[in-house]
PDB file of N, CA and C in Angstrom:
ATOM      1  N   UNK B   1       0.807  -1.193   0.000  1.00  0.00           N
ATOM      2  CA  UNK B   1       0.000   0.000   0.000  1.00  0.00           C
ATOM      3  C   UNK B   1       0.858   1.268   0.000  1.00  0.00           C
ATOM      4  N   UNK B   2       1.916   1.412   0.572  1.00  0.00           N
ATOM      5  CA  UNK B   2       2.690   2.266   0.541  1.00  0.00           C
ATOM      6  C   UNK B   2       3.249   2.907  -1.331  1.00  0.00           C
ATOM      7  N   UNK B   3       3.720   1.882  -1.650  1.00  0.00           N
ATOM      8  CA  UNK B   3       3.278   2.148  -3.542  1.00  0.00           C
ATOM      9  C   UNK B   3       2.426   3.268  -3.750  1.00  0.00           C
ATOM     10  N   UNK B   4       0.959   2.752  -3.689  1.00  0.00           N
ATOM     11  CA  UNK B   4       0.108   3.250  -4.324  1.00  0.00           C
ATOM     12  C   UNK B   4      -0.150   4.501  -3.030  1.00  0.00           C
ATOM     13  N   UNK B   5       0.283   5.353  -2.329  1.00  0.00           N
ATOM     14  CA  UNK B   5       0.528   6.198  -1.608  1.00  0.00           C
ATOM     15  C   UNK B   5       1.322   7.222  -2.736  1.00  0.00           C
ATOM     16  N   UNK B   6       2.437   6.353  -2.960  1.00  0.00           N
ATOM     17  CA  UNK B   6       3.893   7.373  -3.398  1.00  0.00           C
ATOM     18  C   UNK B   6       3.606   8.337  -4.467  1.00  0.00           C
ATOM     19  N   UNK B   7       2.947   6.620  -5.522  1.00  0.00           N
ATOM     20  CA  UNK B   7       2.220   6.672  -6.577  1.00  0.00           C
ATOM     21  C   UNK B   7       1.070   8.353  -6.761  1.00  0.00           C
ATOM     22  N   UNK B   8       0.398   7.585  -5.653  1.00  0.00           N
ATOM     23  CA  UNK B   8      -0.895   9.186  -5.479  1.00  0.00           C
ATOM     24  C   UNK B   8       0.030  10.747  -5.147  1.00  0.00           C
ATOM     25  N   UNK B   9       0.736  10.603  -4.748  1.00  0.00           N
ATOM     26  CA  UNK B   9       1.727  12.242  -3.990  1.00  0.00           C
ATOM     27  C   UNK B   9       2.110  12.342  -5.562  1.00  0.00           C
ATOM     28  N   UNK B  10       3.291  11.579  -6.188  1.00  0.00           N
ATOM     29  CA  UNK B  10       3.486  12.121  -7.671  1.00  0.00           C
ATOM     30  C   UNK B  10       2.055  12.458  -8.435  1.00  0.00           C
ATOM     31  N   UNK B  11       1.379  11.790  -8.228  1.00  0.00           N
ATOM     32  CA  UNK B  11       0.059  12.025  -9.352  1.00  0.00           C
ATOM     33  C   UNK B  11      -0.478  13.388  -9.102  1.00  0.00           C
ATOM     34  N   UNK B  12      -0.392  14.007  -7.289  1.00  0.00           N
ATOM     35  CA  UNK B  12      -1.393  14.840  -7.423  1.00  0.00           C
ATOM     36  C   UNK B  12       0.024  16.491  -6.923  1.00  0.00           C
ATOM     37  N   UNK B  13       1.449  15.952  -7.109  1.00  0.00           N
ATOM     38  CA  UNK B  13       2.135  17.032  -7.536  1.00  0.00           C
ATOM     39  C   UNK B  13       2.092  17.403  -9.131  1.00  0.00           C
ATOM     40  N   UNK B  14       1.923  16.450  -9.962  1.00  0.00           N
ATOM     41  CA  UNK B  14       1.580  17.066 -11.689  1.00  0.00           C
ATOM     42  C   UNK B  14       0.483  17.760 -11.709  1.00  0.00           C
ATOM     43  N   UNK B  15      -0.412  17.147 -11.199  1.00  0.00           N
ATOM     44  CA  UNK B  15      -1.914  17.556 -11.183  1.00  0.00           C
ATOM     45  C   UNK B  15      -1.645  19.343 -10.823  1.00  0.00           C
ATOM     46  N   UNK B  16      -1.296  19.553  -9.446  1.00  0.00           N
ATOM     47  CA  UNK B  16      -0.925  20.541  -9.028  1.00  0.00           C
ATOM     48  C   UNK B  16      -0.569  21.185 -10.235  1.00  0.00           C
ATOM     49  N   UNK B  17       0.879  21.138 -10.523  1.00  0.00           N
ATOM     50  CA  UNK B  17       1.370  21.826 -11.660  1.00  0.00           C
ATOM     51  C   UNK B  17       0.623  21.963 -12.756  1.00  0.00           C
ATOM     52  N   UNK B  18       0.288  21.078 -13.032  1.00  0.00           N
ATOM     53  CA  UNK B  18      -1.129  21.041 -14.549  1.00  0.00           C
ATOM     54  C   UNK B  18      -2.256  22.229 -14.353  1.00  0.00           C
ATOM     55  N   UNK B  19      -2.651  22.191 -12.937  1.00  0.00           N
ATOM     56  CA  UNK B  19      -3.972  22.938 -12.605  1.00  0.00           C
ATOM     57  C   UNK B  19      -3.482  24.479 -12.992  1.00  0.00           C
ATOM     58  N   UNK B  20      -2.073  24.383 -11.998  1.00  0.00           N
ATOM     59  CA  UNK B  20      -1.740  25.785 -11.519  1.00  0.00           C
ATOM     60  C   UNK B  20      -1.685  26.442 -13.699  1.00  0.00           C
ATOM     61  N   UNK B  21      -1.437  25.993 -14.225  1.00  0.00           N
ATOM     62  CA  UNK B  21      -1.093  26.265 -15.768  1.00  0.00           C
ATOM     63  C   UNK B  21      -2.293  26.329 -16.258  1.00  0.00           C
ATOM     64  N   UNK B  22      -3.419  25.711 -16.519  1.00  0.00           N
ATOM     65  CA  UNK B  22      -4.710  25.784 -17.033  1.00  0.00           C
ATOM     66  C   UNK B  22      -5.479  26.900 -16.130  1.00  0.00           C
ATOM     67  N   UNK B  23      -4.767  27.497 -15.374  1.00  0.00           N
ATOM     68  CA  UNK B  23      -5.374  28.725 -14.866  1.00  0.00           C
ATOM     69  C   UNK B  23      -4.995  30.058 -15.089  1.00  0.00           C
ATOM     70  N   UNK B  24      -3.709  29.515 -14.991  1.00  0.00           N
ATOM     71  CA  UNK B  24      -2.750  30.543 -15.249  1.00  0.00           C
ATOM     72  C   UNK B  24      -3.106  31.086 -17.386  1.00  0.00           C
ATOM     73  N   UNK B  25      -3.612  30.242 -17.795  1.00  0.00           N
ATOM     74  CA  UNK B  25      -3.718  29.931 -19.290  1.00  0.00           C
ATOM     75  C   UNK B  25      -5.545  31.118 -19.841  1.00  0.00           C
ATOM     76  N   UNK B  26      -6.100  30.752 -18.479  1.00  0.00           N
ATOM     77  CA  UNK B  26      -7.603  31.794 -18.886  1.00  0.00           C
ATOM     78  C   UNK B  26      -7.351  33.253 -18.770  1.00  0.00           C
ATOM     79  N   UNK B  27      -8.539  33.727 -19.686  1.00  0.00           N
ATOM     80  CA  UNK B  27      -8.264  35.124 -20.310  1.00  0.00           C
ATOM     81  C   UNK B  27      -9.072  35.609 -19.142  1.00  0.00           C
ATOM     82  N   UNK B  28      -8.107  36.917 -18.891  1.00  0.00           N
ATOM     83  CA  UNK B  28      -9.071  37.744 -17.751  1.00  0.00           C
ATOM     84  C   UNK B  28     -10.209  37.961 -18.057  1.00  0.00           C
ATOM     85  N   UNK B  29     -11.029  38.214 -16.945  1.00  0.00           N
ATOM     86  CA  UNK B  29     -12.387  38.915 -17.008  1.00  0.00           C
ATOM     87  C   UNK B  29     -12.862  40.438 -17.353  1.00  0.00           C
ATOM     88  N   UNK B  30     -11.604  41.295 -16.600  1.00  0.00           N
ATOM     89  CA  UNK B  30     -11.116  42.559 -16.909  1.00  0.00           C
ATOM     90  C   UNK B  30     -11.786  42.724 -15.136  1.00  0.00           C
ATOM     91  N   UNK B  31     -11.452  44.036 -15.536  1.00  0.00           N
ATOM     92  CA  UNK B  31     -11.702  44.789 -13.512  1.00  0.00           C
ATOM     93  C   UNK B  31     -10.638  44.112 -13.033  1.00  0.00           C
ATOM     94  N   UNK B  32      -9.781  43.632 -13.123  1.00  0.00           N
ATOM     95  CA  UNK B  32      -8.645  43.237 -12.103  1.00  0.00           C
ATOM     96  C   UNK B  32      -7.489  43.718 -12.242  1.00  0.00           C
ATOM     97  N   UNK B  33      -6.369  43.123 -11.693  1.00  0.00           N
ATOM     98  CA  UNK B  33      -4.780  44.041 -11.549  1.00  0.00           C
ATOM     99  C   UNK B  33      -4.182  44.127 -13.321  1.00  0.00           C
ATOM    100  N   UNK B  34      -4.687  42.911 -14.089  1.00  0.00           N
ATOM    101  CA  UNK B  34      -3.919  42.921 -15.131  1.00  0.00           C
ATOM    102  C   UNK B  34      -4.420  43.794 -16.121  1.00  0.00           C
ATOM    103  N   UNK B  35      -5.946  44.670 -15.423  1.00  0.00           N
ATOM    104  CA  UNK B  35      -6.419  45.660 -16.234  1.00  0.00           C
ATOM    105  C   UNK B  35      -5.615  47.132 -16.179  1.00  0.00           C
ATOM    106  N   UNK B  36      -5.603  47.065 -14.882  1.00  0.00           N
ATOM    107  CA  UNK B  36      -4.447  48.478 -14.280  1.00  0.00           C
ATOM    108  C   UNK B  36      -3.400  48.680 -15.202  1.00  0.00           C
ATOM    109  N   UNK B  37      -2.645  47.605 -15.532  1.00  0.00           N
ATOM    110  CA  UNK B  37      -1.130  47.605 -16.170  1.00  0.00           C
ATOM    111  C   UNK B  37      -1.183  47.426 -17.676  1.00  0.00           C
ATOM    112  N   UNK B  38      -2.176  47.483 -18.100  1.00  0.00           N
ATOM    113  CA  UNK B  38      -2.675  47.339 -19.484  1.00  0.00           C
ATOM    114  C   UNK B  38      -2.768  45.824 -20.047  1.00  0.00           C
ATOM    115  N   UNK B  39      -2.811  44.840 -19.045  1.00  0.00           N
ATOM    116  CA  UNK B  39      -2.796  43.479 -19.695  1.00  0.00           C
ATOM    117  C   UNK B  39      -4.649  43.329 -19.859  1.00  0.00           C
ATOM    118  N   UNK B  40      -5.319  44.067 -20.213  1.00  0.00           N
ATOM    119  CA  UNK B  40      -6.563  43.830 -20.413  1.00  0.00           C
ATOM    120  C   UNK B  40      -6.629  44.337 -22.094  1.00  0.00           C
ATOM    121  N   UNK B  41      -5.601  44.646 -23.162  1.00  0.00           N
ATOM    122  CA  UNK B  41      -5.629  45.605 -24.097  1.00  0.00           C
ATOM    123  C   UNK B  41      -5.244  44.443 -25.028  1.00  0.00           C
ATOM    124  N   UNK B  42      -6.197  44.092 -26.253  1.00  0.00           N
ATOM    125  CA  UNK B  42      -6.421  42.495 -26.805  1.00  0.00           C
ATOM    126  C   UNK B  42      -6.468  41.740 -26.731  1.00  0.00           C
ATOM    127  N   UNK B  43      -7.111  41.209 -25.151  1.00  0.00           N
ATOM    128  CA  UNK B  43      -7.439  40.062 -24.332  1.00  0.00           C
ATOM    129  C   UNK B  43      -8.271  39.515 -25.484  1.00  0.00           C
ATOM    130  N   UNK B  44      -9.082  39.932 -26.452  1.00  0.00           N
ATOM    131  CA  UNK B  44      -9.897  39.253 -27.180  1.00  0.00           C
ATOM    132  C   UNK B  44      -9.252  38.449 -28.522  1.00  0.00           C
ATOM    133  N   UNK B  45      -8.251  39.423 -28.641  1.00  0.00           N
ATOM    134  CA  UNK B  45      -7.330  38.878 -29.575  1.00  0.00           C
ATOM    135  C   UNK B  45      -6.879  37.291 -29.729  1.00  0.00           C
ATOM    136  N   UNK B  46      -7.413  36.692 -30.933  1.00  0.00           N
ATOM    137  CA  UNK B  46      -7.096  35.155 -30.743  1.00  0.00           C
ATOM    138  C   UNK B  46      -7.105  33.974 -29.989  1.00  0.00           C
ATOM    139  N   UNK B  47      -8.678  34.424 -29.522  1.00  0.00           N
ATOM    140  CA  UNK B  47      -9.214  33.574 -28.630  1.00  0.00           C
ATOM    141  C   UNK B  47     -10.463  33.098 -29.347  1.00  0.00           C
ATOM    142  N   UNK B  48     -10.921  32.087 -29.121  1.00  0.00           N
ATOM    143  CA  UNK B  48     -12.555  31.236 -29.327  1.00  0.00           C
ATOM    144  C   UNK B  48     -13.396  30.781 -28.585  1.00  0.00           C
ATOM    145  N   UNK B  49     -14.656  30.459 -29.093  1.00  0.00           N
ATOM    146  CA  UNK B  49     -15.019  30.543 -27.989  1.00  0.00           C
ATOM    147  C   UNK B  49     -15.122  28.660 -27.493  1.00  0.00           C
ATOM    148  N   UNK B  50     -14.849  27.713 -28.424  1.00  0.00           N
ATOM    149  CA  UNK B  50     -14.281  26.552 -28.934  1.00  0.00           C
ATOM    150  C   UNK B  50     -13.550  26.212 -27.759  1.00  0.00           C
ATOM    151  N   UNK B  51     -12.175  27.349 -27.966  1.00  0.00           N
ATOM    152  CA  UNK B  51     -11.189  26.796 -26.827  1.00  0.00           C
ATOM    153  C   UNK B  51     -11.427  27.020 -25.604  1.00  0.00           C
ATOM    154  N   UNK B  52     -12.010  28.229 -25.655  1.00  0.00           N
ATOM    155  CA  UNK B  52     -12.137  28.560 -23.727  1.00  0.00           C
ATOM    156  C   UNK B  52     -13.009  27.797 -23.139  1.00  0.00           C
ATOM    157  N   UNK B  53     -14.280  27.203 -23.868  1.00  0.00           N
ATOM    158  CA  UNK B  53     -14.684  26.115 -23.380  1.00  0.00           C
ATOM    159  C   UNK B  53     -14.377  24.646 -23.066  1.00  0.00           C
ATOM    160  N   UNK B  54     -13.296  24.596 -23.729  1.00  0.00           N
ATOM    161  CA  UNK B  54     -12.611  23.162 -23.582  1.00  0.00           C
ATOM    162  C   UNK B  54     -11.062  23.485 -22.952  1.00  0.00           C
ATOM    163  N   UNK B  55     -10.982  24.767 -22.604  1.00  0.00           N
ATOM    164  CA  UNK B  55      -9.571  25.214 -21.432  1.00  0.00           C
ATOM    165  C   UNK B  55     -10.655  24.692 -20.176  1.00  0.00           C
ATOM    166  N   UNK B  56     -12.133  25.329 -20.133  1.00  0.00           N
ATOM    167  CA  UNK B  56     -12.584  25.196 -18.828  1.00  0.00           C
ATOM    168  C   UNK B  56     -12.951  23.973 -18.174  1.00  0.00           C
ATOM    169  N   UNK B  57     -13.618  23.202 -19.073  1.00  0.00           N
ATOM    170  CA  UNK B  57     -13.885  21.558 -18.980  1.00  0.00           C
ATOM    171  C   UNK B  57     -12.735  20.850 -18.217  1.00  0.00           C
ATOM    172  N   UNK B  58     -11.060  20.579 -18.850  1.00  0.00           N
ATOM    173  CA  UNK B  58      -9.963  20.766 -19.077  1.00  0.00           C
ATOM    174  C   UNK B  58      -9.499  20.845 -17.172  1.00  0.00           C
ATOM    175  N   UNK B  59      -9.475  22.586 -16.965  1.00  0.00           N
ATOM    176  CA  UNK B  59      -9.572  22.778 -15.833  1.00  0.00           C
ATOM    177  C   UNK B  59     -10.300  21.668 -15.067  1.00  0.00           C
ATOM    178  N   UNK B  60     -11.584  22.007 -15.143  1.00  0.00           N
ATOM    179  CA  UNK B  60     -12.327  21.275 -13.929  1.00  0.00           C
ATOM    180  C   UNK B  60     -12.342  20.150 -14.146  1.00  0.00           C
ATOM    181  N   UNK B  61     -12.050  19.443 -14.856  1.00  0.00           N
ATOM    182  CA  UNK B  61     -11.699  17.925 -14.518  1.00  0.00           C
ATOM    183  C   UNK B  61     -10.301  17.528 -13.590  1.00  0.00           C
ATOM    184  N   UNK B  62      -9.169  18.031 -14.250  1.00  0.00           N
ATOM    185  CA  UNK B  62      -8.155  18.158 -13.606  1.00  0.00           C
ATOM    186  C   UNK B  62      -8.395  18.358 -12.183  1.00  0.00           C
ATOM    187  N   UNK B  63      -9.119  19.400 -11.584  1.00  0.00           N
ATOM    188  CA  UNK B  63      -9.491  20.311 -10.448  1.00  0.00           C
ATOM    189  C   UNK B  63     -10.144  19.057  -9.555  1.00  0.00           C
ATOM    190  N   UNK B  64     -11.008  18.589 -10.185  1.00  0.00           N
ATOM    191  CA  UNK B  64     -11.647  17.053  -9.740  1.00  0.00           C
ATOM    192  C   UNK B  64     -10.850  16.019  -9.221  1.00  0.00           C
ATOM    193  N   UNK B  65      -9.940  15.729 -10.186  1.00  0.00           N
ATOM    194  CA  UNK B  65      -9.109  14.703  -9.964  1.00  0.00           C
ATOM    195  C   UNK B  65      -8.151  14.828  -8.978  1.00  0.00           C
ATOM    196  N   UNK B  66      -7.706  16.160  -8.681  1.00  0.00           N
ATOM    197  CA  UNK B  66      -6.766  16.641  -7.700  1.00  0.00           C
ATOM    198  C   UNK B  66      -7.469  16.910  -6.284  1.00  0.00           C
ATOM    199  N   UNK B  67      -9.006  17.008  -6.520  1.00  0.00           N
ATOM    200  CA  UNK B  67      -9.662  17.008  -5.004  1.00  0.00           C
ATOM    201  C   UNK B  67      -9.845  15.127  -4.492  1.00  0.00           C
ATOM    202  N   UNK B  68     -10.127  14.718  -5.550  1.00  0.00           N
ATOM    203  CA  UNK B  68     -10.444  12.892  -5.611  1.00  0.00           C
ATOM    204  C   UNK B  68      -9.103  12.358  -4.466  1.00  0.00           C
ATOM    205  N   UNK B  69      -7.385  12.863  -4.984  1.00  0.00           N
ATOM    206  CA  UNK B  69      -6.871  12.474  -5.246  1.00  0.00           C
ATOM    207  C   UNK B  69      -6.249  12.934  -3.377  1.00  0.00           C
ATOM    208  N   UNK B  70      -6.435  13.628  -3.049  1.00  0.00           N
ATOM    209  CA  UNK B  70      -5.991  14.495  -1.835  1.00  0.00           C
ATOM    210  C   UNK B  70      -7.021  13.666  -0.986  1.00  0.00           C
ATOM    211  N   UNK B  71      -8.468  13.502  -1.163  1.00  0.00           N
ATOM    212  CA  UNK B  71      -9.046  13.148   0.109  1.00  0.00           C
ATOM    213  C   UNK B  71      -8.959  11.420   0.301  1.00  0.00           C
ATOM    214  N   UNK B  72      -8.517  10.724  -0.851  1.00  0.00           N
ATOM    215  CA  UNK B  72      -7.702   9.758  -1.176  1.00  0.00           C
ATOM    216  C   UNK B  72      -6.481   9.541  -0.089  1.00  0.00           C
ATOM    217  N   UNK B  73      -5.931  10.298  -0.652  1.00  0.00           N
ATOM    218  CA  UNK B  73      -4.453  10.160   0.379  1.00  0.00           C
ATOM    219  C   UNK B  73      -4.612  10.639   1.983  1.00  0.00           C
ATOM    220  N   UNK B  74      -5.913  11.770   2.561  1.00  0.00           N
ATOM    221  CA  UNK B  74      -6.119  11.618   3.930  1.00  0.00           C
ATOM    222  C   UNK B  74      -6.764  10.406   4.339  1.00  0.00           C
ATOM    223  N   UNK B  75      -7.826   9.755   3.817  1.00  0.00           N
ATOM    224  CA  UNK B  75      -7.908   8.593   4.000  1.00  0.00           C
ATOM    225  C   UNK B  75      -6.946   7.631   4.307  1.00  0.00           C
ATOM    226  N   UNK B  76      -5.988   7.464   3.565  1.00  0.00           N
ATOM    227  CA  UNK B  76      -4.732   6.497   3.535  1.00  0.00           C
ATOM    228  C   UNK B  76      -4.241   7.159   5.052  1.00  0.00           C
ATOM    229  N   UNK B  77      -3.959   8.206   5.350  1.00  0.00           N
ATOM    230  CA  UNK B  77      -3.020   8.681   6.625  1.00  0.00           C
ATOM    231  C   UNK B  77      -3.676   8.474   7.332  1.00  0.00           C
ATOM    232  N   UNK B  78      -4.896   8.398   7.119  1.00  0.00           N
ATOM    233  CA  UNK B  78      -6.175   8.516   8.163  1.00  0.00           C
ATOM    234  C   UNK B  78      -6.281   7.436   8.933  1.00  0.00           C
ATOM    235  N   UNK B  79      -6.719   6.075   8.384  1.00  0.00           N
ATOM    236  CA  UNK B  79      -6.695   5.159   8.060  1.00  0.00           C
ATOM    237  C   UNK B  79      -5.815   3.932   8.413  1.00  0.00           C
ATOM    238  N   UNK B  80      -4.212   4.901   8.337  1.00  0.00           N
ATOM    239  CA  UNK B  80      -3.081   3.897   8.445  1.00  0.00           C
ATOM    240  C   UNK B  80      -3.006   2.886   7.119  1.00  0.00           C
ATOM    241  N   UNK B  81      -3.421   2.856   6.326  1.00  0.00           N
ATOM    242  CA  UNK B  81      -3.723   2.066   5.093  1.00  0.00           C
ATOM    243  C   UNK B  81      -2.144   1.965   4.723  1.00  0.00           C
ATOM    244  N   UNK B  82      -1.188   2.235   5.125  1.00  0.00           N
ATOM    245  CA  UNK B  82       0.284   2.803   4.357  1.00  0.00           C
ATOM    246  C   UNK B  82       1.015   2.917   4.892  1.00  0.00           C
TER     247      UNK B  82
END
């Protein structure tokens, strides 16, 4: 059981990294800091509406899998399973 412990910590440090990027990847809303500094000035520019729906899907699955994956592994500590 300890394996499939180690196994889950690598899975849900990519995840991490994956998430933190598919967020980091959506187009502002505007009203926020990146409007101040002019990062709101062709936010529309070369975007669809195709992709941002399948950036968001994308996201929240990931987002899923990384909550699955955490209450997973308190279980295991929880548990003693490991």
């Amino acid at each position: 059981m300890a394996i499939v412990k180690i196994v889950l910590q690598i899975v849900v440090i990519l995840a991490s990294i994956l998430l933190t990027m598919l967020i980091l990847l959506h187009k502002g809303k505007g009203g926020g800091l990146s409007d101040m500094f002019g990062g709101g000035i062709g936010s529309n520019a070369g975007t669809s509406g195709a992709a941002e729906k399948n950036l968001n899907r994308l996201t929240i699955i990931v987002a899923l899998v990384w909550v699955a994956i955490i209450i997973a592994l308190d279980l295991i500590s929880k548990y003693k399973l490991a």
